Short mmCIF file of C-alpha atoms and ligand atoms in Angstrom, two decimals:
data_model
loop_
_atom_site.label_atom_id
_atom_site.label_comp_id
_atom_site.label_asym_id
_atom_site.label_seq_id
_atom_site.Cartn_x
_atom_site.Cartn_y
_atom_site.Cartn_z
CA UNK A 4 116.46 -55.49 -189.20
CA UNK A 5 114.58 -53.99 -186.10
CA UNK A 6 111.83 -55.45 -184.02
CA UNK A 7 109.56 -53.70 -185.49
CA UNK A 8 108.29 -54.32 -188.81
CA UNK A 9 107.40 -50.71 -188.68
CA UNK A 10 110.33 -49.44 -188.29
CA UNK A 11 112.12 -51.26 -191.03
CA UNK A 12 109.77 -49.87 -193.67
CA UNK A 13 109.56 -46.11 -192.49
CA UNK A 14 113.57 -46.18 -192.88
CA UNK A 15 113.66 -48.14 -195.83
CA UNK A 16 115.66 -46.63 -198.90
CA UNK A 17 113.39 -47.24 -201.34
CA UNK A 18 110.53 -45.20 -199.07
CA UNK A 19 112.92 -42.74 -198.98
CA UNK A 20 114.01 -42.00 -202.74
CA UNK A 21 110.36 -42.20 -203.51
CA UNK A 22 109.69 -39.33 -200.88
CA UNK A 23 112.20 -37.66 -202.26
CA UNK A 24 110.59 -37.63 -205.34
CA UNK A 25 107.68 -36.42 -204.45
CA UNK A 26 108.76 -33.83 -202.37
CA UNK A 27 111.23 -32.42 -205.45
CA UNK A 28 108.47 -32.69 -207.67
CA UNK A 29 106.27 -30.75 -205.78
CA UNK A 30 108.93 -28.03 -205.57
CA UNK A 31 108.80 -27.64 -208.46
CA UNK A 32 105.21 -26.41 -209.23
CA UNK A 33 105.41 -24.83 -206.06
CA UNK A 34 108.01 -22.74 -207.61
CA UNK A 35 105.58 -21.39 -210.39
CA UNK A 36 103.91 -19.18 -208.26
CA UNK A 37 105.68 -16.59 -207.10
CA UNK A 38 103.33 -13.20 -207.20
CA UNK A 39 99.20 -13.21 -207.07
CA UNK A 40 97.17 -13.28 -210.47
CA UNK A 41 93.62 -12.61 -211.57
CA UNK A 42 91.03 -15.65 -212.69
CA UNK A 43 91.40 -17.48 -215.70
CA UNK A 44 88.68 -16.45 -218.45
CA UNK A 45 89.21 -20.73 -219.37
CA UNK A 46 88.11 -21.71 -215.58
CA UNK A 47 85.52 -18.98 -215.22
CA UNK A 48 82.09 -21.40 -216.32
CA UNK A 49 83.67 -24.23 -214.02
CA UNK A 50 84.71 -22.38 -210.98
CA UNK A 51 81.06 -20.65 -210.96
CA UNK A 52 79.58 -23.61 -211.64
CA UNK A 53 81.71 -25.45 -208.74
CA UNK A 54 80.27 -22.68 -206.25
CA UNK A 55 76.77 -23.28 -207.29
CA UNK A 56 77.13 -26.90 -206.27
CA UNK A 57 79.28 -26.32 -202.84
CA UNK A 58 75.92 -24.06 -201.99
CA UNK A 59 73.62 -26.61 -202.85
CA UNK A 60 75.41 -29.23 -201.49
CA UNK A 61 76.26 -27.67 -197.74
CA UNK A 62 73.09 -25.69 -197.54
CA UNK A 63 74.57 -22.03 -198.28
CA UNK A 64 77.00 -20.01 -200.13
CA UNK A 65 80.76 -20.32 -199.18
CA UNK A 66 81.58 -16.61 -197.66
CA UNK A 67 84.18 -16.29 -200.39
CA UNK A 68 84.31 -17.86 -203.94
CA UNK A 69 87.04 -19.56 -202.50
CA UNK A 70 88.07 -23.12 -203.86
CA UNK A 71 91.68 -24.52 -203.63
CA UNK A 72 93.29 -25.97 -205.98
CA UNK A 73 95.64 -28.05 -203.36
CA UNK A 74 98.74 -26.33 -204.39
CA UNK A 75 100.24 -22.74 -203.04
CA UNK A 76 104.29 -21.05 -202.01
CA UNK A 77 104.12 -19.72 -198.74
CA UNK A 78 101.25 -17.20 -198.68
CA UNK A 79 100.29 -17.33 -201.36
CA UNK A 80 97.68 -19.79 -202.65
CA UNK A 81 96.30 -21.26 -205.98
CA UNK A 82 92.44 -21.09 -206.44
CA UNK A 83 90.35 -23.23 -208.70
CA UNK A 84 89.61 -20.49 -210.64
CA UNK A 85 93.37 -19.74 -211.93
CA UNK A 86 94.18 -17.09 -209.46
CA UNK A 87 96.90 -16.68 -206.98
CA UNK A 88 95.98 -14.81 -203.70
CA UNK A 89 98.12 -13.97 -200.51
CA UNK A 90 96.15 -15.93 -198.02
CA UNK A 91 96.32 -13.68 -194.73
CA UNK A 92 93.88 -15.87 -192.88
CA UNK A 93 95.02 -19.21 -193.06
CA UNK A 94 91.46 -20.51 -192.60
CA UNK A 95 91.13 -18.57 -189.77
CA UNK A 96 94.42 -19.54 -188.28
CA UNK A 97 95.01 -22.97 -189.15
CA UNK A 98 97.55 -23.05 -191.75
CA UNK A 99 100.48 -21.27 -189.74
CA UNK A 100 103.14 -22.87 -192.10
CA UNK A 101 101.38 -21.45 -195.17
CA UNK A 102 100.96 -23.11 -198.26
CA UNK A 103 102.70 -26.64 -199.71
CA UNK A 104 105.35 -26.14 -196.80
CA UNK A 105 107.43 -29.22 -197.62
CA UNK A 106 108.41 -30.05 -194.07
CA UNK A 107 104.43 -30.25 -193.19
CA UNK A 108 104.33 -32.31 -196.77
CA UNK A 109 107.13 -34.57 -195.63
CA UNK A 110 105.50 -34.74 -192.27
CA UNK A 111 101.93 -35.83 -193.91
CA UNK A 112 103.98 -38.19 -196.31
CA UNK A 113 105.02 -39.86 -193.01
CA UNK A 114 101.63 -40.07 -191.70
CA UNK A 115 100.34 -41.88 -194.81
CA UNK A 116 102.66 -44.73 -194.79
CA UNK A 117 101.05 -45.36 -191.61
CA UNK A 118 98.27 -48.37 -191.49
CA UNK A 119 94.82 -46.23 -190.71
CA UNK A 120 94.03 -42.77 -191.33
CA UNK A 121 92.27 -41.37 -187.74
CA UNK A 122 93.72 -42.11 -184.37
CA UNK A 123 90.96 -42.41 -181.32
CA UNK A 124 90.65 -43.75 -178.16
CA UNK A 125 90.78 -47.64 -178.70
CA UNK A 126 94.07 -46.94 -180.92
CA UNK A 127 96.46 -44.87 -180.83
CA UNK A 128 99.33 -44.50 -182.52
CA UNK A 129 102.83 -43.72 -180.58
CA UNK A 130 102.88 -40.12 -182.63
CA UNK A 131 99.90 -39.43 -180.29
CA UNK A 132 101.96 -39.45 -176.99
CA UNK A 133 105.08 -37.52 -178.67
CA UNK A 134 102.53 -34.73 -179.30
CA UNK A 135 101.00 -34.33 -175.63
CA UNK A 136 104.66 -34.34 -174.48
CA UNK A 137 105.52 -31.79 -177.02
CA UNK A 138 102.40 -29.52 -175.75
CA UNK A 139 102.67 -30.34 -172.41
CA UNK A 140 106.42 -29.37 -172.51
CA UNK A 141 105.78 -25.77 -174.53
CA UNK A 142 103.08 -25.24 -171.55
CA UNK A 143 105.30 -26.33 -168.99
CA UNK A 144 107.93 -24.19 -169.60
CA UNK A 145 108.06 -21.49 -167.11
CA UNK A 146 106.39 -23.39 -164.45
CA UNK A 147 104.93 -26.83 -163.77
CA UNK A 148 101.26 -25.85 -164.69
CA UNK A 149 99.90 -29.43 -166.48
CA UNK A 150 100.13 -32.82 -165.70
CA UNK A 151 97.46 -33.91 -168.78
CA UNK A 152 96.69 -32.94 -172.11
CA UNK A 153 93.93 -34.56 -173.96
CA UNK A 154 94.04 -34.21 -177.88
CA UNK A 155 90.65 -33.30 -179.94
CA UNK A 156 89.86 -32.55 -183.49
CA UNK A 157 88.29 -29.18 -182.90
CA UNK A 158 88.30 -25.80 -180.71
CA UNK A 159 84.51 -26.68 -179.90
CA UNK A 160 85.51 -30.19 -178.80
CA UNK A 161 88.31 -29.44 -176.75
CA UNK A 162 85.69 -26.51 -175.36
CA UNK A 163 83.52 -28.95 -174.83
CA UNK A 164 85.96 -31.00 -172.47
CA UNK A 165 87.29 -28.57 -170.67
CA UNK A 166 83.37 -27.29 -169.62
CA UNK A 167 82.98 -31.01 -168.70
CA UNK A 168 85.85 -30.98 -166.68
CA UNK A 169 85.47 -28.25 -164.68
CA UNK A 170 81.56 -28.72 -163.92
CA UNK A 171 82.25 -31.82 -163.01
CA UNK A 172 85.32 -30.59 -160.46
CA UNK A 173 82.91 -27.86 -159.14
CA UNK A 174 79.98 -29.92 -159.08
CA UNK A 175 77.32 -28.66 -157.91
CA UNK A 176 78.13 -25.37 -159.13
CA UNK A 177 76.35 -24.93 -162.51
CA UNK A 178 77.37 -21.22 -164.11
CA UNK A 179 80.03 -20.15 -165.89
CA UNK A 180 81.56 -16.45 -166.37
CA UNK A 181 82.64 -15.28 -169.46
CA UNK A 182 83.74 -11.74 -171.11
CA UNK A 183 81.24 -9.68 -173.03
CA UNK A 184 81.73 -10.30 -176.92
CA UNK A 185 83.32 -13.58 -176.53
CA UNK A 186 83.55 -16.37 -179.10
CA UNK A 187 84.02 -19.63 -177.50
CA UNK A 188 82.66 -22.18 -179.93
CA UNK A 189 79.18 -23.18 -181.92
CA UNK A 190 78.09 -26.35 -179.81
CA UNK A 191 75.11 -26.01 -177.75
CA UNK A 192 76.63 -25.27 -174.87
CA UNK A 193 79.37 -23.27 -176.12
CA UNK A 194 76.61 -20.81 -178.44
CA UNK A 195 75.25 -20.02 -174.92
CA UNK A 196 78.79 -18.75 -173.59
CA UNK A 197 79.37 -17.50 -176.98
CA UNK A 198 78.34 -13.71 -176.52
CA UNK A 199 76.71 -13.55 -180.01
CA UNK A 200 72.78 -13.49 -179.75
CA UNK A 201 72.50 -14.08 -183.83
CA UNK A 202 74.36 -17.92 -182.72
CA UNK A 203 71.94 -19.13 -180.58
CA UNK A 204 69.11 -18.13 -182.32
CA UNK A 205 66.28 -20.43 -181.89
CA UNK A 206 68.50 -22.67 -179.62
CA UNK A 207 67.13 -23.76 -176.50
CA UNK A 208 68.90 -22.02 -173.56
CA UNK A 209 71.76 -24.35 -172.05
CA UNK A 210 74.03 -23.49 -169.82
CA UNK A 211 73.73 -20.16 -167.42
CA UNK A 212 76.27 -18.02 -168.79
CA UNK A 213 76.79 -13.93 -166.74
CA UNK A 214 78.95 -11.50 -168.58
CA UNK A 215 82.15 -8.88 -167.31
CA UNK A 216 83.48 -6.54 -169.42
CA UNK A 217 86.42 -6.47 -171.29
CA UNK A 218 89.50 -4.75 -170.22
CA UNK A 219 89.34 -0.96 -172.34
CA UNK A 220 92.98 0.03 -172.47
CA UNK A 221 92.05 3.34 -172.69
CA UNK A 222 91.23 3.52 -169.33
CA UNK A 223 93.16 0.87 -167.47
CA UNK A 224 92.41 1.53 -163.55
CA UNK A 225 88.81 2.42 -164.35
CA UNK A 226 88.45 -0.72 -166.83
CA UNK A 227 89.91 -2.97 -164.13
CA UNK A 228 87.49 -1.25 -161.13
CA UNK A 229 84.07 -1.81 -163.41
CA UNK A 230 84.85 -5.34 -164.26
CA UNK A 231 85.29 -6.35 -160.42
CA UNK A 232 82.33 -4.15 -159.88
CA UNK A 233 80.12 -6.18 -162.37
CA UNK A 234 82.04 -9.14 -160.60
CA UNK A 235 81.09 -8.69 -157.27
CA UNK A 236 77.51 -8.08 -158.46
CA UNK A 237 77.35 -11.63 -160.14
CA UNK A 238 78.93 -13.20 -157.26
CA UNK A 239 76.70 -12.07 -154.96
CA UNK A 240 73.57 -13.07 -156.93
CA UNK A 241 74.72 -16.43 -157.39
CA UNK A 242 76.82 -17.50 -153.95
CA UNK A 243 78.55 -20.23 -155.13
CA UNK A 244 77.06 -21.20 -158.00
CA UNK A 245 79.80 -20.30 -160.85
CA UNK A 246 81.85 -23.42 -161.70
CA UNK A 247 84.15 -21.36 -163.60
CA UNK A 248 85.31 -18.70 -165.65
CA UNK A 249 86.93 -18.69 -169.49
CA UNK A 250 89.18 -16.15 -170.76
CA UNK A 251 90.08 -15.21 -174.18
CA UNK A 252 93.35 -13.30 -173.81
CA UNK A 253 92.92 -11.31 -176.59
CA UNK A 254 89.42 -11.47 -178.07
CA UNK A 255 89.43 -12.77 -181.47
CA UNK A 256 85.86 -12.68 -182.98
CA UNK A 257 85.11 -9.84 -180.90
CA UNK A 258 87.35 -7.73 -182.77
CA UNK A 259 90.92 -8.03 -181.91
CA UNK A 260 90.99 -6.43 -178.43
CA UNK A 261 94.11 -7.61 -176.79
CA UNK A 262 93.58 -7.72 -172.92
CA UNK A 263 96.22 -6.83 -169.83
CA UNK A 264 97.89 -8.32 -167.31
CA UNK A 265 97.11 -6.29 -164.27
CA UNK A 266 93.45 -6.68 -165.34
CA UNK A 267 93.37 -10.42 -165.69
CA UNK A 268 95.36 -11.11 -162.02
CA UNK A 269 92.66 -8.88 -160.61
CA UNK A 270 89.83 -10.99 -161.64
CA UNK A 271 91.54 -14.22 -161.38
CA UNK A 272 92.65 -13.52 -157.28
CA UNK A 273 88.86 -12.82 -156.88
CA UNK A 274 87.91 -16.39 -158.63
CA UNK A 275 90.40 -18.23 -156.73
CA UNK A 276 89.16 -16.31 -153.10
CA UNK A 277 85.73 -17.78 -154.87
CA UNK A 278 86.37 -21.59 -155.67
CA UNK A 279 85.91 -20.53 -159.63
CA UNK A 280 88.11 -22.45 -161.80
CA UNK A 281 90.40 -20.74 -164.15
CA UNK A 282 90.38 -21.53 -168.28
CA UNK A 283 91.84 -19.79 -170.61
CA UNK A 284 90.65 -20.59 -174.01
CA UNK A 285 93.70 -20.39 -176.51
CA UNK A 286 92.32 -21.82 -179.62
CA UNK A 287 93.43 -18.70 -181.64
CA UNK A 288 96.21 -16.84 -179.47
CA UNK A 289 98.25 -19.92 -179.07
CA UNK A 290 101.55 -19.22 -181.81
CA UNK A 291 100.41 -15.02 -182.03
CA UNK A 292 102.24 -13.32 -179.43
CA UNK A 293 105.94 -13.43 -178.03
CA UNK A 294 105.62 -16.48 -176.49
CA UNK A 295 104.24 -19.88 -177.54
CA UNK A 296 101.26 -19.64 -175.35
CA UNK A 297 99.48 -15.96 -174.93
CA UNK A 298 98.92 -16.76 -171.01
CA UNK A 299 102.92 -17.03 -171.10
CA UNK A 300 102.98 -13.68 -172.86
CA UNK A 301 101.02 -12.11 -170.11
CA UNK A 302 102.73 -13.96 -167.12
CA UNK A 303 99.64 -15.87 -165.68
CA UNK A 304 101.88 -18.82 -165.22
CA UNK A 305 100.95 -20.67 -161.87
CA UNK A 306 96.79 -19.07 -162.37
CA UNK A 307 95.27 -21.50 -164.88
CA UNK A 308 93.11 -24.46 -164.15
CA UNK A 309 92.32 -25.33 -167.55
CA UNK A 310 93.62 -24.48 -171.12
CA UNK A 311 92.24 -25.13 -174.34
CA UNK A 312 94.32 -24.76 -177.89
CA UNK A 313 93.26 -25.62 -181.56
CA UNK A 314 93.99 -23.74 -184.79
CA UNK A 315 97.61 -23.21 -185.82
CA UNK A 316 98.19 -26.43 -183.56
CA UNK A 317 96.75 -28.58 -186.20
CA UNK A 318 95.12 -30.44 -183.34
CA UNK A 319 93.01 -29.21 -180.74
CA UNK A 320 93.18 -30.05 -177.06
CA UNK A 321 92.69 -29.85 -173.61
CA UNK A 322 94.81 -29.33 -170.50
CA UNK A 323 94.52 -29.86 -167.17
CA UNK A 324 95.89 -30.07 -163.66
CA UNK A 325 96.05 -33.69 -161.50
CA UNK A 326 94.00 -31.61 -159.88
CA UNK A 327 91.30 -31.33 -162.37
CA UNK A 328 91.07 -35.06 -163.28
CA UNK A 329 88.13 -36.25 -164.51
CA UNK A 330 86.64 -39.49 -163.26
CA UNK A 331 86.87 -42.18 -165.78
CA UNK A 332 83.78 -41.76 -168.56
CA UNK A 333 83.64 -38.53 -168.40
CA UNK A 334 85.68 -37.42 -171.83
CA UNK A 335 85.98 -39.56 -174.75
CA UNK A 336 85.87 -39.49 -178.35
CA UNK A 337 86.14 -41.83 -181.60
CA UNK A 338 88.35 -39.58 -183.07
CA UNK A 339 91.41 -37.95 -181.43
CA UNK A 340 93.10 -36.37 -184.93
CA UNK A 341 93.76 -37.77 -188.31
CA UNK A 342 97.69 -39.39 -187.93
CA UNK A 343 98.75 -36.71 -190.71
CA UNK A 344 97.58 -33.87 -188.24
CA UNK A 345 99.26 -35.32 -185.49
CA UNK A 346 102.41 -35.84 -187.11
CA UNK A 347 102.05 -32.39 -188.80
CA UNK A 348 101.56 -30.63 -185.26
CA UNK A 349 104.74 -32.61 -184.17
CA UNK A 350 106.95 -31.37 -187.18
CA UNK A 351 105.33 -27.81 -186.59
CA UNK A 352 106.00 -27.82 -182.65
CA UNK A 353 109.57 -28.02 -183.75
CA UNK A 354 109.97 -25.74 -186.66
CA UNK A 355 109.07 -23.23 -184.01
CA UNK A 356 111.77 -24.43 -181.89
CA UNK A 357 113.85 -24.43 -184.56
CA UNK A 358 113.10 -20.75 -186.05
CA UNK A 359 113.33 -17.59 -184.82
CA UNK A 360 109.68 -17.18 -183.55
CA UNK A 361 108.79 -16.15 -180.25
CA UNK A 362 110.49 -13.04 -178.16
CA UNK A 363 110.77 -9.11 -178.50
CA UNK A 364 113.14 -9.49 -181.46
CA UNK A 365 111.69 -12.57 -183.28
CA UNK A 366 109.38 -12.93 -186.52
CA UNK A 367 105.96 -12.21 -184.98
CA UNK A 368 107.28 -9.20 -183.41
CA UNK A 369 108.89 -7.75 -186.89
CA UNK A 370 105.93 -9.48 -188.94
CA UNK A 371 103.68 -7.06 -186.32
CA UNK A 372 106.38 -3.77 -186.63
CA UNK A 373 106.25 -4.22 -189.85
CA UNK A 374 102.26 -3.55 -190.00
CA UNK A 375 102.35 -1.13 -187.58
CA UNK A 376 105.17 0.92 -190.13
CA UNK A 377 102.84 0.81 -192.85
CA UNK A 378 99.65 1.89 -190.92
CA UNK A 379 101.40 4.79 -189.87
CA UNK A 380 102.06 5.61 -193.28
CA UNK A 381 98.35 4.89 -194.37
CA UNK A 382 97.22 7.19 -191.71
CA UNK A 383 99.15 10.03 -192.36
CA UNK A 384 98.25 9.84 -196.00
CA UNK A 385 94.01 9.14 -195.51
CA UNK A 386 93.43 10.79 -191.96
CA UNK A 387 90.59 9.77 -190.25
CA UNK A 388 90.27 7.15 -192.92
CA UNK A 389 92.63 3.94 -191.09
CA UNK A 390 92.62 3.18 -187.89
CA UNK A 391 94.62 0.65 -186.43
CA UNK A 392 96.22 -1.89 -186.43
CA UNK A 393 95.09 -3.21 -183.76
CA UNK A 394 95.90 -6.44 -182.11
CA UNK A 395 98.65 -7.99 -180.75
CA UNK A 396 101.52 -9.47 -182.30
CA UNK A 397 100.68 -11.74 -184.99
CA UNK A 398 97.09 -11.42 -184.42
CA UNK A 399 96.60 -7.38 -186.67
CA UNK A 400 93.50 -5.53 -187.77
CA UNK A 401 92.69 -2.65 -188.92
CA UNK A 402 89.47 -0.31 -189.51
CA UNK A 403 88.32 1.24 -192.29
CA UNK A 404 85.38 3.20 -193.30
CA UNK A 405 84.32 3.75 -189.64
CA UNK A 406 84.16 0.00 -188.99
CA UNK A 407 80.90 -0.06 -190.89
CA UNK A 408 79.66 -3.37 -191.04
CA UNK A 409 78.20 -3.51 -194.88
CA UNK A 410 81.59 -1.05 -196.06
CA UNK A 411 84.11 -3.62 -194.12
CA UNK A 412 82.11 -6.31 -195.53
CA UNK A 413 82.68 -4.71 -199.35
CA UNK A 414 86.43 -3.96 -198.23
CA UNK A 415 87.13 -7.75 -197.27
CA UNK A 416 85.03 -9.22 -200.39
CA UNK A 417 87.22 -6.45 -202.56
CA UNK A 418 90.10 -7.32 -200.76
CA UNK A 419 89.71 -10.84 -201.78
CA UNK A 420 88.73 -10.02 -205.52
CA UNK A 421 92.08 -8.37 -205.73
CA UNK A 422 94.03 -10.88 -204.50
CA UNK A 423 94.60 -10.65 -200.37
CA UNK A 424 92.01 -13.18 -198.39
CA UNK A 425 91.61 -11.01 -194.92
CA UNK A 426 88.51 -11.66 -192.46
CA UNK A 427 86.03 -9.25 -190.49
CA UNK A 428 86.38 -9.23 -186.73
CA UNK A 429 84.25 -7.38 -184.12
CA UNK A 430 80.99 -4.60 -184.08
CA UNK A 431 80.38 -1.09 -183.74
CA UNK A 432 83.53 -0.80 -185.12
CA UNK A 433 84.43 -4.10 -187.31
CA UNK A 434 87.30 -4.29 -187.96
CA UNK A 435 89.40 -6.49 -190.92
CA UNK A 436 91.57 -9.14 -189.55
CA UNK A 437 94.66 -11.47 -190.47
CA UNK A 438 95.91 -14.32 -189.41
CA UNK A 439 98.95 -14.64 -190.98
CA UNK A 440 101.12 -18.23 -192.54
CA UNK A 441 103.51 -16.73 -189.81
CA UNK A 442 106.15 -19.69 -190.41
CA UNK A 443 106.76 -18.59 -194.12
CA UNK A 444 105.72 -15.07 -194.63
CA UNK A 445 108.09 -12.50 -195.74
CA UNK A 446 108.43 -8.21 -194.98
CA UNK A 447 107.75 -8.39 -198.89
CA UNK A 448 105.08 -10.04 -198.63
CA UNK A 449 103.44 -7.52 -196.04
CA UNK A 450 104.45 -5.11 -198.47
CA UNK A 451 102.57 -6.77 -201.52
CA UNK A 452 99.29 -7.00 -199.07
CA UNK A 453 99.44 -3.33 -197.90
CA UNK A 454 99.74 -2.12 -201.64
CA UNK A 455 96.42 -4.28 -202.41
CA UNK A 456 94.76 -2.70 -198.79
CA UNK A 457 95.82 0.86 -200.40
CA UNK A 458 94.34 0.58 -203.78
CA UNK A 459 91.20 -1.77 -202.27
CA UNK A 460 90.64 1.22 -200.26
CA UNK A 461 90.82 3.78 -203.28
CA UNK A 462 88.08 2.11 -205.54
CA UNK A 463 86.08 1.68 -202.16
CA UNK A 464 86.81 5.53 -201.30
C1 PLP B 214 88.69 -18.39 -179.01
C2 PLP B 214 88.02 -19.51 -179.76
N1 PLP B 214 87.52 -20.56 -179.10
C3 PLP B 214 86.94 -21.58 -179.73
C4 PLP B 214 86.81 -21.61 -181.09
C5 PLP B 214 86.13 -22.76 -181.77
O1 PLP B 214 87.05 -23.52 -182.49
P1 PLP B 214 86.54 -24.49 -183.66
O2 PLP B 214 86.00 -23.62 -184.73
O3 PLP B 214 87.78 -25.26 -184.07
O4 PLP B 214 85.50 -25.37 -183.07
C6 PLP B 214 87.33 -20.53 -181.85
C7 PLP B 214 87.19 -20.50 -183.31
O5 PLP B 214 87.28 -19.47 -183.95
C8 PLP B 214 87.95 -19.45 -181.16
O6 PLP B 214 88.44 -18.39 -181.82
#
């Protein structure tokens, strides 16, 4: 007996011989699928009659005639309709373990022993502070950056907080700076930083948003001189009026366009001469390069004010200095996460601890020269027909077709039909992106997907 009720049942045998069970059990279908397939013919008049009714019921079509059936090994992934896909997008990033990972299924197990589903800010579970520890301590580890973290349920949200924060720290200072092509989130405010005109369409203008450009590796010196150029010019329109400035390390929606860190330092020493606060929006680079955090990959340890991370997390939050305390009202919400996302970041946070992840000779690295082998081999065979990849570490894309926006478009929705989910990144070129289930994804698996990219690209051709 312990002094906690609690505790007595989460340990108690008969909890555990009856997770057990479940978790063999699901092995065991798990291990049916073990290579994609096409549709069923017996699911066809169902599945199409399922999508009809997701349309009608959200408002529009789902972008692909995607429907899971709750069940998948790894990457790959079951669909309503019968067929088995690699899924090399992980809902844009989310599911980083892949597909019925039984250590995330053990994990959410856990979480649904528990009394209520959702955790907030009236109650909170003690999984809650494990988590901002465990975050805290991954962002920590090179140097003493963040004293708080404050947990969300989406990118937007945690967005959201991290604007509030810093307007209110550099109050009254009412801009904000951001890169050209950005993506940083579809709430009001964040569709006005958002550099995507077609998102704030018929939105009433929020917050005043100026625009540098993004670093263009192929010329480094000059790239670095136009931004502080365009810089200077915004900072000397509006003395002292930028609260702050958020960086996407490498751009995701804008097309995969890892950045540099020469280029960054320059434009952060200018912000800091400036009073401009720092945030680096990780929602989608956290977990992609050779470190947990992409601002650790590029050494700007000791230069951010703010960080925001969501996706693979399986939470999404917000950190900040003592320094950058807000006063009390200022962020709050209902919901924090769901107790089987919490617990399910926790278990994740150490599976990367655990596994060979992060560095110059771990997974992401040989997931990423892995791609990079068979581009060069797709090149040489179609000149002028594959560029890429492009990217950085687990984050990979490639172009096709000239990065035509209706081709790439036919190339992803082909790509999907035979049996590897992708996404389109990016204009003038697009570009197809994944995001891979980096925790269980095998070389073979990479080679399965570039076989289906090859013979996608031959009935596109
Ligand atoms: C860099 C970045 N910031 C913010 C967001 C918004 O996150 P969410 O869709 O969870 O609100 C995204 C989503 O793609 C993102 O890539």
């Amino acid at each position: 007996m312990s002094d906690l009720i609690a505790e007595d049942l989460f340990s108690d045998p008969e909890i555990k011989k009856a997770k057990e069970i479940l978790l063999n059990t699901i092995q065991k279908y798990k291990n049916k699928i073990t290579k994609t397939e096409k549709a069923k013919d017996s699911l066809a008049k169902t599945f199409k009659s399922d999508l009809e009714k997701f349309a009608t019921l959200r408002g529009g079509n789902l972008y692909y005639p995607y429907i899971g059936s709750g069940i998948g090994n790894g990457a790959l992934v079951e669909l309503t309709d019968g067929s088995i896909k690699y899924d090399f997008i992980t809902g844009i990033g989310v599911h980083y373990f892949g597909h019925s990972h039984e250590e995330i299924i053990s994990a959410s197990i856990d979480a649904a022993l528990q009394d209520t589903v959702m955790q907030g800010h009236l109650q909170q579970n003690k999984d809650s502070m494990e988590l901002m520890e465990i975050i805290l301590k991954g962002a920590n580890k090179n140097a003493k950056e963040f004293d708080h973290c404050f947990i969300s349920t989406t990118g937007a949200q945690a967005n959201e907080n991290a604007l509030k924060i810093i307007f209110q720290k550099k109050s009254p200072a009412n801009r904000i700076l951001c890169f050209e092509n950005c993506f940083a989130g579809r709430t009001l405010a964040l569709a006005q930083l958002t550099d995507k005109a077609a998102y704030r369409d018929g939105l009433p203008p929020t917050i005043a948003t100026d625009y540098l450009p993004y670093y263009d590796k192929s010329n480094h010196q000059g790239s670095i001189d136009k931004t502080l150029k365009v810089l200077t010019s915004h900072l000397t329109r509006h003395k002292n009026r930028y609260a702050g400035m958020c960086f996407e390390l490498i751009q995701g929606e804008g097309g995969y366009t890892p950045g540099n860190e020469e280029f960054f330092k320059a434009i952060i020493k200018v912000l800091k001469e400036n009073n401009i606060a720092v945030w680096v929006d990780e929602v989608q680079t956290i977990g992609r390069t050779t470190e947990l955090f992409a601002f650790q990959h590029f050494h700007l340890e000791n230069e951010i004010d703010v960080l925001t991370l969501g996706k693979m997390a399986q939470v999404c939050a917000t950190l900040y200095s003592d320094d950058f305390k807000p006063r009390p009202g200022l962020i709050s919400q209902t919901f924090t996460s769901s107790t089987s996302a919490i617990k399910s970041s926790i278990r994740l946070f150490q599976l990367l601890q655990e596994e060979n992840i992060f560095g110059e000779k771990g997974k992401i690295i040989q997931v990423h020269n892995h791609f990079v082998d068979h581009f060069k081999k797709l090149n040489k065979k179609y000149p002028n027909d594959f560029t890429g990849p492009y990217g950085l570490g687990a984050m990979i894309a490639f172009t096709s077709f000239d990065g035509d926006l209706a081709k790439s478009k036919e190339f992803a929705s082909k790509l999907f039909e035979n049996g590897l989910i992708g996404f389109i990144a990016g204009h003038d070129p697009v570009r197809i992106r994944f995001l891979l289930p980096i925790l269980s994804v095998t070389l073979e698996d990479i080679d399965k997907a570039v076989e289906i990219i090859e013979k996608t690209y031959l009935e596109l051709k």
